[in-house]
Amino acid sequence: MVRLKAAPNGTKAARTVIIGKVSLCGYNCRQANGLTLSSRRHYGIMNKTETSAPKNFIRQIIDKDLELNKNKGRVVTRFPPEPNGYLHIGHAKSICLNFGIAVDYAGRCNLRFDDTNPEKEETEYAESIKKDVQWLGYEWSRLCYASDYFEQLYQYAVVLIKQGKAYVDSQSADAIRRNRGSLTEPGIDSPYRDRSIEENLDLFTRMRAGEFSDGEHVLRARIDMSAPNINMRDPVLYRVRHVSHWRTHDTWCIYPMYDYTQCLSDAIEGVTHSLCTLEFEDHRPLYDWVLDQLDVPCHPQQIEFGRLNLDYTVMSKRLLNRLVNEEHVSGWDDPRLPTLSGLRRRGFSAPSIRDFCARIGITKSDGIVEMGVLENSIREDLDYHAPRAMAVLRPIKVVIENYPDNHEETVTAQNHPKRPELGTREVPFSKTLFIEREDFMQDPPKKYFRLSPGAEVRLRYAYYITCTQVVKSDGGEILEVRCTYDPDSRGGSSPDGRKVRGTIHWVSAAHAVDAEIRLYDRLFTVPNPNPADFEAQLNPNSLTVLQNCKLEQSLGRRNPEQRYQFERQGYFYMDPDSSARRLVFNRTVTLRDSWGKGHPG
Ligand code: ATP
Ligand code: MG
């Protein structure tokens, strides 16, 4: 098992390097001079060798096929989700692979719903899947449904029966399982294996006509009950299911199995390269067997690649379904989930997810990727794109005693310290401010450079202030901190060259916009959650909701599409729960990777 690690301190990732040191107070003192690859790309400082990433093994296969003029130079792929849940970041890997190949080779990529399990499939899921693929930035060549091929698939099955390559088995599901044998023992032929072609045709027609109940008969391929590959021991091709289908409704009461459907759907659509995850490697002989028996338009090549697994979360739709249905999360788009709708709501951008998929690459083995690698992708994207703003998450009041009453002014703040072209904004300043509760300490330890009695700090973009007094309630709770300011330090420097070590952010109380802020942490406390013990392993602190946070005035102008860096706090994105009267922001990611401090693992 390969493990792809995130760098311990933030922006360093798979193929990357150092980042400039971050000061204790949280402001980046030195400009980040050693940037990661994608940051370097953003900032336009890539050198030539960095751009030429090696091609993955699938692209190498395609290159060779094109050289040999295989498939007459066509490249056709498909992304075949089952509409039984929302897409997750693992699906994004497959989407970027399949659609990315179509884009780069001027080929085609279909979105095909693999809808052969009527019990679990729904229109809601199909709609969300379409939305997610488009959001990721891709457009399908054709929108296809396996259910559109039900009649064709049925006719192909009739051909197999007529060739003596398929038969109706009337054993119970249990007996079929038992008689399949094991890795060390061959299977046992079904007593129905030698039914005549006529009898098989008759039974299969009656299966379709609804004469039998669920489980009474199945159609099986007639291959080899002692094949070393268990998938080749007369696999089931069709089963009876009296269930209404989300598209074909009650037209059918027999449904084709995955292995039978996938290869034929690919062939019908003219797919050249059928890319799937590794667990289907052992199914490839069956994929090829079905196509070899039938007169199909083409014989696509199945190629397997490693599945994406992320630590501290779950990706199987079954488990995601449980999280949603048992209300451990608020829905499929809960920002703690690895679903694309959850990541989108949290503030991940489509380019950051594509960047992540490029970073993890395509390999022939399964791997576990650290959540930090995904977080680094969004962090770098937002470091470049997100305008800065000031927001106080846990406010404490500061009154500047020598500042004129009823006076206000504005100070000029940079929208992006590393990108002057993004300009500046005017931020209101007045006598009463809010600062972060943790930026004040009454009895600070050594090397605490923020506000404390007698200490002087810089208010970002504004003035130097010195703490003169702490006002407490009878119970000892700090109600406000009183300070004086140095009017000559406007803009954040003093004409006498006096230095202060700490710079803190602030918001003018009279101008502040109230907001709710939601902070997220890992959904599980263990890197590899065990489905059996799933609930005990959920992180009880995966969501922290802060009320009465104070945002700078400019954030009150609602712009739901804008992602921000709240200075020193991380990157934030407006939640759709926001209304004109109540703003809600989600923290997408912190400024640095602090995972590991005080956490298990
Ligand atoms: P689950 O087992 O969770 O239901 P699935 O693989 O059955 O997932 P599908 O809807 O069948 O989900 O997936 C559509 C495509 O996405 C398949 O080609 C599958 O291989 C790919 N895919 C799904 N999960 C991952 C993953 N974790 N990493 C890479 N590709 C994935
Ligand atoms: Mg599946």
XYZ file of C-alpha atoms and ligand atoms in Angstrom:
633
model
C 0.000 0.000 0.000
C 1.419 3.361 -1.010
C 0.922 6.280 1.312
C 1.060 9.797 -0.055
C 2.004 12.174 2.671
C 1.339 15.833 3.109
C 4.243 17.885 4.306
C 4.139 18.576 8.034
C 3.921 22.302 7.782
C 1.429 23.409 5.280
C 2.037 24.041 1.683
C 4.700 21.457 1.019
C 3.178 18.595 -0.932
C 3.969 15.632 -3.114
C 6.508 17.204 -5.451
C 7.343 20.233 -3.479
C 9.579 22.418 -1.430
C 9.748 24.719 1.549
C 7.597 27.643 2.455
C 8.750 30.822 4.169
C 8.513 30.795 7.957
C 5.374 31.990 9.598
C 5.747 34.233 12.630
C 4.273 33.426 15.992
C 1.541 36.009 15.652
C 0.383 34.386 12.443
C 1.359 37.025 9.933
C 3.771 35.843 7.352
C 6.870 37.930 8.121
C 8.984 36.809 5.231
C 7.347 36.482 1.849
C 6.985 32.833 0.986
C 9.970 32.379 -1.248
C 10.032 28.621 -1.548
C 6.679 27.798 -3.024
C 5.100 24.563 -4.106
C 4.688 23.647 -7.726
C 1.139 24.826 -8.076
C 1.900 28.067 -6.256
C 4.788 28.608 -8.603
C 2.416 28.000 -11.483
C -0.069 30.491 -10.017
C 2.538 33.119 -9.479
C 3.912 32.544 -12.956
C 7.382 31.511 -11.881
C 7.526 27.978 -13.233
C 10.657 26.941 -15.008
C 10.551 24.691 -18.003
C 11.381 21.360 -16.440
C 8.701 21.732 -13.794
C 5.939 21.782 -16.396
C 6.791 18.462 -18.025
C 5.289 15.915 -15.666
C 5.722 12.334 -16.886
C 2.702 10.765 -18.544
C 0.829 8.193 -16.493
C 0.816 4.586 -17.647
C -2.657 4.840 -19.179
C -1.641 7.764 -21.355
C 1.422 5.796 -22.391
C -0.844 2.944 -23.513
C -2.991 5.378 -25.477
C 0.081 6.931 -27.106
C 1.181 3.507 -28.260
C -2.313 2.666 -29.563
C -2.319 5.895 -31.540
C 1.108 5.129 -32.979
C -0.239 1.784 -34.187
C -3.420 3.466 -35.463
C -5.462 1.188 -33.229
C -9.176 2.154 -33.109
C -8.496 4.206 -36.267
C -6.914 6.868 -34.116
C -10.036 7.406 -32.001
C -9.889 7.871 -28.240
C -13.205 7.371 -26.445
C -13.562 7.035 -22.676
C -16.495 7.156 -20.282
C -17.246 7.864 -16.671
C -19.847 5.318 -15.502
C -21.264 6.144 -12.045
C -24.169 4.331 -10.529
C -26.814 6.928 -9.563
C -27.081 5.558 -6.036
C -25.390 8.382 -4.141
C -23.481 11.607 -4.518
C -20.039 11.727 -6.074
C -17.000 11.927 -3.842
C -13.380 12.911 -4.279
C -12.527 9.364 -5.417
C -14.917 9.806 -8.317
C -13.156 13.091 -9.106
C -9.997 11.078 -9.721
C -11.828 8.964 -12.278
C -13.569 12.009 -13.826
C -10.301 13.925 -14.231
C -8.699 10.850 -15.735
C -11.453 10.019 -18.224
C -12.461 13.532 -19.228
C -8.870 14.761 -19.064
C -7.825 12.118 -21.598
C -10.675 13.076 -23.919
C -9.651 16.736 -23.728
C -5.949 16.127 -24.265
C -6.362 13.616 -27.099
C -9.198 15.482 -28.837
C -11.298 12.419 -28.104
C -14.702 11.919 -26.517
C -15.876 11.038 -23.037
C -19.415 9.946 -22.219
C -21.149 10.273 -18.916
C -22.953 6.976 -18.545
C -25.281 6.126 -15.732
C -24.751 2.524 -14.815
C -28.321 2.064 -13.656
C -28.924 -1.641 -13.321
C -29.796 -1.812 -9.596
C -33.283 -0.311 -9.477
C -33.601 -0.587 -5.688
C -30.977 2.020 -4.948
C -31.113 4.436 -7.843
C -32.829 7.796 -7.972
C -33.212 10.863 -10.147
C -31.882 13.072 -7.344
C -28.569 11.237 -7.469
C -28.350 11.404 -11.253
C -28.997 15.150 -11.192
C -26.345 15.726 -8.539
C -23.832 13.684 -10.536
C -24.404 15.766 -13.668
C -24.016 18.947 -11.665
C -20.776 17.765 -10.058
C -19.164 16.723 -13.346
C -19.974 20.105 -14.856
C -18.810 21.920 -11.768
C -15.470 20.142 -12.053
C -15.211 21.763 -15.455
C -16.079 18.939 -17.827
C -18.723 18.461 -20.482
C -19.684 14.995 -21.643
C -19.805 14.117 -25.332
C -22.939 12.052 -24.766
C -25.175 11.469 -21.792
C -25.903 7.738 -21.751
C -27.802 5.303 -19.573
C -27.185 1.584 -19.341
C -30.975 1.311 -19.042
C -31.262 2.613 -22.621
C -29.559 -0.602 -23.699
C -31.839 -3.022 -21.806
C -33.476 -4.302 -25.000
C -30.123 -4.673 -26.790
C -28.620 -6.418 -23.779
C -31.575 -8.774 -23.680
C -31.142 -9.612 -27.365
C -27.425 -10.271 -26.832
C -28.365 -12.671 -24.016
C -30.704 -14.494 -26.368
C -27.772 -14.878 -28.779
C -25.636 -16.337 -25.982
C -28.380 -18.824 -25.132
C -28.713 -19.820 -28.794
C -24.944 -20.384 -28.915
C -25.177 -22.647 -25.876
C -23.133 -20.050 -23.944
C -25.781 -19.189 -21.377
C -28.380 -21.113 -19.421
C -31.170 -20.561 -16.953
C -30.229 -21.841 -13.520
C -32.967 -22.630 -11.033
C -30.804 -23.246 -7.984
C -31.324 -20.970 -5.012
C -28.934 -18.054 -4.544
C -27.436 -19.946 -1.604
C -26.806 -23.067 -3.614
C -25.221 -21.033 -6.404
C -22.878 -19.421 -3.911
C -22.051 -22.746 -2.251
C -21.407 -24.524 -5.522
C -19.098 -21.831 -6.819
C -16.182 -23.435 -4.964
C -13.286 -21.520 -3.504
C -9.795 -20.416 -4.379
C -8.564 -23.913 -3.640
C -11.565 -25.962 -4.793
C -13.285 -26.015 -8.148
C -16.988 -25.289 -8.385
C -19.710 -27.849 -8.949
C -21.798 -27.829 -12.108
C -25.401 -26.805 -11.643
C -27.919 -29.605 -12.280
C -29.544 -27.167 -14.752
C -26.360 -26.491 -16.699
C -27.279 -28.800 -19.546
C -30.798 -27.581 -20.184
C -31.621 -27.534 -23.878
C -31.383 -24.294 -25.808
C -35.166 -24.390 -26.357
C -35.898 -24.780 -22.668
C -33.468 -21.965 -21.832
C -35.057 -19.658 -24.409
C -38.499 -20.468 -23.101
C -37.536 -19.868 -19.469
C -35.655 -16.663 -20.233
C -38.632 -15.309 -22.215
C -40.895 -16.136 -19.275
C -38.438 -14.542 -16.842
C -38.821 -11.348 -18.831
C -42.595 -11.749 -19.004
C -42.783 -11.707 -15.221
C -43.881 -15.316 -14.687
C -41.346 -15.923 -11.910
C -40.685 -14.338 -8.605
C -37.404 -12.828 -7.446
C -34.669 -15.424 -7.048
C -36.542 -18.240 -8.748
C -34.252 -18.322 -11.773
C -31.148 -16.553 -13.020
C -29.420 -16.527 -16.380
C -25.793 -17.632 -16.152
C -22.927 -17.658 -18.620
C -21.782 -21.151 -19.442
C -18.020 -20.912 -19.119
C -16.114 -23.201 -16.768
C -17.006 -24.175 -13.201
C -13.406 -25.127 -12.485
C -11.802 -21.951 -13.874
C -9.044 -20.717 -11.546
C -10.647 -17.251 -11.691
C -13.883 -17.542 -9.729
C -15.465 -14.756 -11.797
C -15.362 -17.170 -14.746
C -17.313 -19.938 -12.962
C -20.575 -19.430 -14.810
C -21.251 -15.874 -13.595
C -24.822 -14.684 -13.279
C -25.847 -12.403 -16.175
C -29.474 -11.654 -15.288
C -31.643 -11.847 -12.221
C -35.377 -11.394 -11.615
C -36.255 -8.241 -9.661
C -39.808 -7.065 -9.450
C -38.800 -3.501 -8.715
C -39.740 -0.358 -10.558
C -36.784 1.356 -12.223
C -36.293 5.129 -12.025
C -36.307 5.399 -15.833
C -37.844 2.266 -17.303
C -40.432 2.026 -14.519
C -42.194 -1.356 -14.778
C -41.093 -2.305 -18.274
C -38.593 -4.793 -16.939
C -38.577 -7.282 -14.129
C -35.211 -8.807 -15.054
C -32.074 -6.736 -14.750
C -28.577 -7.397 -16.166
C -25.601 -7.735 -13.829
C -22.759 -5.231 -13.684
C -20.123 -7.317 -15.464
C -22.423 -8.179 -18.335
C -23.715 -4.609 -18.702
C -20.443 -2.720 -18.440
C -18.586 -4.347 -21.310
C -21.554 -4.314 -23.679
C -22.413 -0.697 -22.873
C -18.804 0.223 -23.606
C -18.912 -1.640 -26.906
C -22.255 -0.124 -27.922
C -20.887 3.369 -27.294
C -17.646 2.738 -29.183
C -15.482 3.232 -26.108
C -11.826 2.552 -26.886
C -10.322 2.595 -23.387
C -12.520 1.451 -20.519
C -10.829 2.701 -17.355
C -11.881 1.256 -14.026
C -10.508 0.715 -10.564
C -8.279 -2.160 -9.553
C -10.909 -4.351 -7.977
C -12.131 -5.113 -11.501
C -8.828 -6.561 -12.638
C -10.093 -10.091 -11.933
C -13.239 -9.291 -13.888
C -11.337 -8.397 -17.055
C -11.364 -11.993 -18.409
C -15.161 -11.947 -18.136
C -15.321 -8.508 -19.774
C -13.347 -9.899 -22.701
C -15.198 -13.232 -22.768
C -18.624 -11.606 -23.193
C -17.384 -9.375 -26.001
C -15.583 -12.267 -27.701
C -18.785 -14.319 -27.932
C -20.887 -11.608 -29.522
C -20.861 -9.624 -32.721
C -20.316 -6.227 -31.110
C -19.345 -2.890 -32.744
C -15.912 -2.852 -31.069
C -13.900 -4.470 -28.310
C -12.777 -1.821 -25.830
C -9.663 -2.362 -23.747
C -10.258 -2.443 -20.005
C -7.426 -0.857 -18.011
C -7.410 -0.763 -14.216
C -5.933 1.939 -11.989
C -5.566 2.417 -8.238
C -8.498 3.672 -6.199
C -8.149 6.826 -4.194
C -8.482 6.461 -0.446
C -8.172 9.396 1.933
C -7.381 9.060 5.596
C -9.751 10.127 8.396
C -12.803 9.753 6.197
C -14.856 7.152 4.356
C -15.543 7.003 0.688
C -17.774 4.040 0.023
C -21.265 5.144 -0.897
C -22.705 2.618 1.505
C -20.949 4.277 4.434
C -21.617 7.793 3.174
C -25.274 6.822 2.933
C -25.211 5.693 6.533
C -23.622 8.949 7.691
C -26.378 10.876 5.936
C -29.319 8.635 6.836
C -28.329 8.211 10.464
C -27.909 11.998 10.628
C -24.316 12.041 11.738
C -23.955 14.838 9.193
C -26.456 17.376 7.886
C -26.782 15.906 4.381
C -24.777 14.807 1.343
C -23.353 18.319 1.094
C -22.210 18.522 4.695
C -18.843 20.326 4.454
C -17.179 17.572 6.494
C -17.892 14.904 3.889
C -15.511 14.034 1.058
C -18.404 14.370 -1.401
C -17.917 16.901 -4.177
C -21.017 18.750 -3.004
C -19.628 18.827 0.543
C -16.230 20.042 -0.597
C -17.871 22.670 -2.805
C -19.970 23.926 0.092
C -16.908 24.041 2.267
C -15.213 26.302 -0.257
C -13.042 23.998 -2.353
C -12.728 25.256 -5.900
C -12.918 23.013 -8.936
C -9.339 23.885 -10.013
C -8.043 22.872 -6.587
C -9.674 19.457 -6.924
C -8.291 19.016 -10.415
C -4.894 20.035 -9.083
C -5.200 17.475 -6.304
C -6.050 14.741 -8.809
C -3.027 15.725 -10.894
C -0.790 15.606 -7.830
C -1.833 12.173 -6.672
C -1.420 10.825 -10.194
C -2.563 7.518 -11.619
C -0.895 4.348 -10.454
C -1.384 0.620 -10.732
C -1.748 0.154 -7.008
C -4.196 1.396 -4.412
C -2.954 4.000 -1.997
C -3.981 6.066 0.974
C -3.547 9.774 0.573
C -3.311 12.026 3.590
C -6.079 14.565 3.944
C -3.319 17.164 4.172
C -2.508 16.648 0.490
C -6.065 17.613 -0.460
C -5.958 20.549 1.923
C -2.681 21.757 0.457
C -4.250 21.908 -2.988
C -6.987 24.263 -1.859
C -4.645 26.209 0.375
C -2.358 27.005 -2.525
C -5.220 27.877 -4.810
C -6.693 30.236 -2.241
C -3.360 31.691 -1.229
C -3.175 33.030 -4.752
C -6.826 33.817 -5.469
C -8.475 34.794 -2.192
C -8.588 38.464 -1.274
C -7.700 39.165 2.340
C -10.078 40.524 4.942
C -10.133 40.895 8.707
C -12.546 38.951 10.871
C -12.547 38.372 14.609
C -13.813 34.916 15.464
C -13.830 35.091 19.265
C -14.107 38.791 20.024
C -12.929 40.785 22.989
C -13.552 44.525 23.166
C -10.706 47.047 23.038
C -11.333 50.705 23.911
C -8.697 53.247 22.887
C -8.850 55.787 25.661
C -6.992 58.621 23.948
C -8.838 58.262 20.629
C -11.422 61.039 20.117
C -15.003 60.063 20.966
C -17.428 59.864 18.065
C -14.611 60.021 15.584
C -13.923 57.591 12.818
C -11.498 57.297 9.950
C -10.470 54.686 7.441
C -7.153 52.960 6.988
C -5.932 51.489 3.750
C -5.602 47.718 3.633
C -4.074 45.624 0.891
C -6.401 43.125 -0.711
C -3.529 40.727 -1.329
C -0.056 41.444 0.026
C 1.582 39.295 -2.640
C -0.511 40.661 -5.519
C -0.535 44.456 -5.506
C -2.601 44.427 -8.700
C -5.609 43.381 -6.593
C -5.559 46.847 -5.070
C -6.540 48.157 -1.669
C -9.660 48.872 0.340
C -10.560 51.342 3.034
C -11.313 49.803 6.422
C -13.135 51.864 9.076
C -11.349 52.499 12.360
C -12.804 53.996 15.549
C -12.439 54.190 19.315
C -13.926 50.784 20.086
C -12.612 47.718 18.350
C -12.771 43.965 18.593
C -9.666 41.842 18.667
C -9.258 38.110 18.974
C -9.602 36.838 22.529
C -6.437 34.837 22.165
C -4.484 37.940 21.136
C -4.688 39.214 24.680
C -3.171 37.625 27.787
C -3.131 39.121 31.210
C -0.162 37.089 32.387
C 1.665 36.198 29.225
C 4.492 33.715 29.022
C 7.867 34.798 27.674
C 7.917 35.446 23.940
C 4.247 36.302 23.811
C 4.339 39.245 21.444
C 0.677 40.063 21.321
C -1.321 42.331 23.608
C -0.792 42.192 27.385
C -0.697 44.801 30.148
C 2.002 47.349 29.313
C 2.838 45.776 25.959
C 2.648 47.532 22.622
C 1.391 45.858 19.437
C 0.587 46.921 15.922
C -2.997 46.845 14.754
C -2.742 45.620 11.197
C -2.781 48.581 8.755
C -3.661 50.992 11.588
C -1.802 52.104 14.717
C 0.401 50.952 17.567
C -1.571 50.445 20.754
C -0.447 49.830 24.323
C -2.573 48.074 26.906
C -3.192 50.192 29.996
C -5.986 48.469 31.866
C -8.120 45.337 31.960
C -11.769 45.615 32.976
C -13.233 42.482 34.484
C -16.623 41.366 35.677
C -17.161 40.387 39.317
C -16.682 36.824 38.201
C -13.261 37.602 36.764
C -14.267 37.509 33.130
C -12.465 40.038 30.955
C -15.044 42.544 29.695
C -12.768 44.895 27.855
C -9.180 45.878 27.413
C -8.264 49.537 27.580
C -5.405 50.873 25.521
C -3.802 54.050 24.307
C -2.712 54.555 20.722
C 0.160 56.418 19.149
C -1.368 58.807 16.568
C 2.005 59.048 14.809
C 2.055 55.335 14.021
C -0.789 55.554 11.520
C -0.342 52.988 8.774
C 1.536 50.660 11.087
C 4.967 52.201 11.594
C 6.379 54.735 13.967
C 8.416 57.746 12.780
C 10.881 57.232 15.655
C 11.697 53.795 14.288
C 10.317 52.075 17.396
C 9.682 48.415 16.632
C 6.876 46.234 17.904
C 7.056 42.476 17.596
C 3.399 41.617 17.295
C 0.780 42.522 14.709
C -2.832 41.598 15.349
C -6.014 41.963 13.348
C -9.056 43.888 14.507
C -12.488 45.106 13.481
C -14.147 48.424 14.340
C -17.048 47.632 16.692
C -19.441 50.199 15.283
C -18.889 48.948 11.733
C -18.570 45.222 12.335
C -20.874 42.763 10.616
C -22.053 39.880 12.780
C -21.675 36.371 11.437
C -21.798 32.733 12.358
C -18.608 30.882 11.543
C -18.335 27.125 11.222
C -14.980 25.472 11.791
C -14.388 21.939 10.617
C -12.120 19.168 11.689
C -11.611 15.582 10.585
C -14.820 13.575 10.585
C -13.170 10.562 12.231
C -10.610 10.245 14.977
C -8.796 7.365 13.301
C -7.056 7.331 9.926
C -8.805 4.235 8.693
C -12.336 4.069 10.131
C -13.680 0.593 10.676
C -17.210 0.221 9.266
C -18.144 -2.049 12.165
C -17.159 0.493 14.772
C -17.888 3.536 12.810
C -19.965 5.513 15.323
C -17.439 5.255 18.144
C -14.793 6.550 15.784
C -16.629 9.688 14.727
C -14.880 12.859 15.862
C -17.248 14.617 18.305
C -15.457 17.892 17.555
C -15.654 17.757 13.794
C -17.849 20.880 13.772
C -17.457 23.997 15.931
C -20.043 26.728 15.461
C -19.034 30.229 16.559
C -21.761 32.844 16.963
C -21.350 36.616 17.092
C -18.146 36.684 15.136
C -17.230 40.161 13.947
C -16.377 40.724 10.306
C -14.972 43.812 8.694
C -17.576 45.991 7.050
C -16.730 45.066 3.437
C -17.748 41.452 4.072
C -21.323 42.593 4.666
C -21.711 43.066 0.928
C -22.800 39.537 0.188
C -20.837 37.868 -2.526
C -21.597 34.159 -2.309
C -19.023 33.193 -4.913
C -16.091 34.942 -3.271
C -13.609 33.017 -1.183
C -11.621 35.016 1.371
C -8.617 34.712 3.511
C -9.535 35.996 6.942
C -6.104 37.122 8.021
C -4.436 34.695 10.412
C -7.566 32.498 10.563
C -7.649 30.633 7.302
C -9.758 30.607 4.167
C -13.510 31.095 4.321
C -16.492 30.691 2.032
C -20.057 31.807 2.519
C -22.466 29.014 3.381
C -25.804 28.812 1.539
C -27.503 29.019 4.960
C -26.637 32.745 4.795
C -29.357 35.312 4.337
C -29.269 39.085 4.089
C -29.792 39.252 7.845
C -27.581 36.393 8.893
C -24.204 35.653 7.381
C -22.683 32.212 7.770
C -19.128 31.381 6.726
C -17.418 28.019 6.515
C -13.727 27.691 7.147
C -12.454 25.826 4.125
C -8.991 25.251 5.530
C -6.576 26.791 7.995
C -3.572 28.787 6.814
C -1.188 26.047 7.801
C -1.531 22.369 8.441
C -1.873 22.117 12.199
C -3.211 18.593 12.132
C -1.345 16.297 14.476
C -1.022 18.819 17.284
C -3.057 17.371 20.090
C -4.755 14.906 17.811
C -4.287 11.194 17.607
C -2.316 10.094 14.573
P -18.973 2.579 -4.165
O -18.314 1.266 -4.029
O -18.642 3.555 -3.113
O -20.438 2.499 -4.440
P -18.364 2.650 -6.866
O -16.997 2.395 -7.342
O -19.332 1.535 -6.981
O -18.315 3.237 -5.436
P -19.472 4.000 -9.040
O -20.613 4.922 -9.066
O -19.655 2.666 -9.657
O -18.988 3.895 -7.563
O -18.180 4.701 -9.643
C -18.084 5.280 -10.907
C -16.658 5.282 -11.341
O -15.862 5.974 -10.390
C -16.122 3.875 -11.447
O -15.450 3.769 -12.680
C -15.180 3.736 -10.298
O -14.130 2.921 -10.615
C -14.749 5.188 -10.036
N -14.431 5.346 -8.634
C -15.257 5.171 -7.589
N -14.614 5.332 -6.424
C -13.333 5.648 -6.745
C -12.152 5.922 -5.991
N -12.176 5.928 -4.653
N -11.016 6.187 -6.653
C -10.981 6.194 -7.987
N -12.044 5.939 -8.767
C -13.214 5.664 -8.161
Mg -20.287 0.584 -8.456
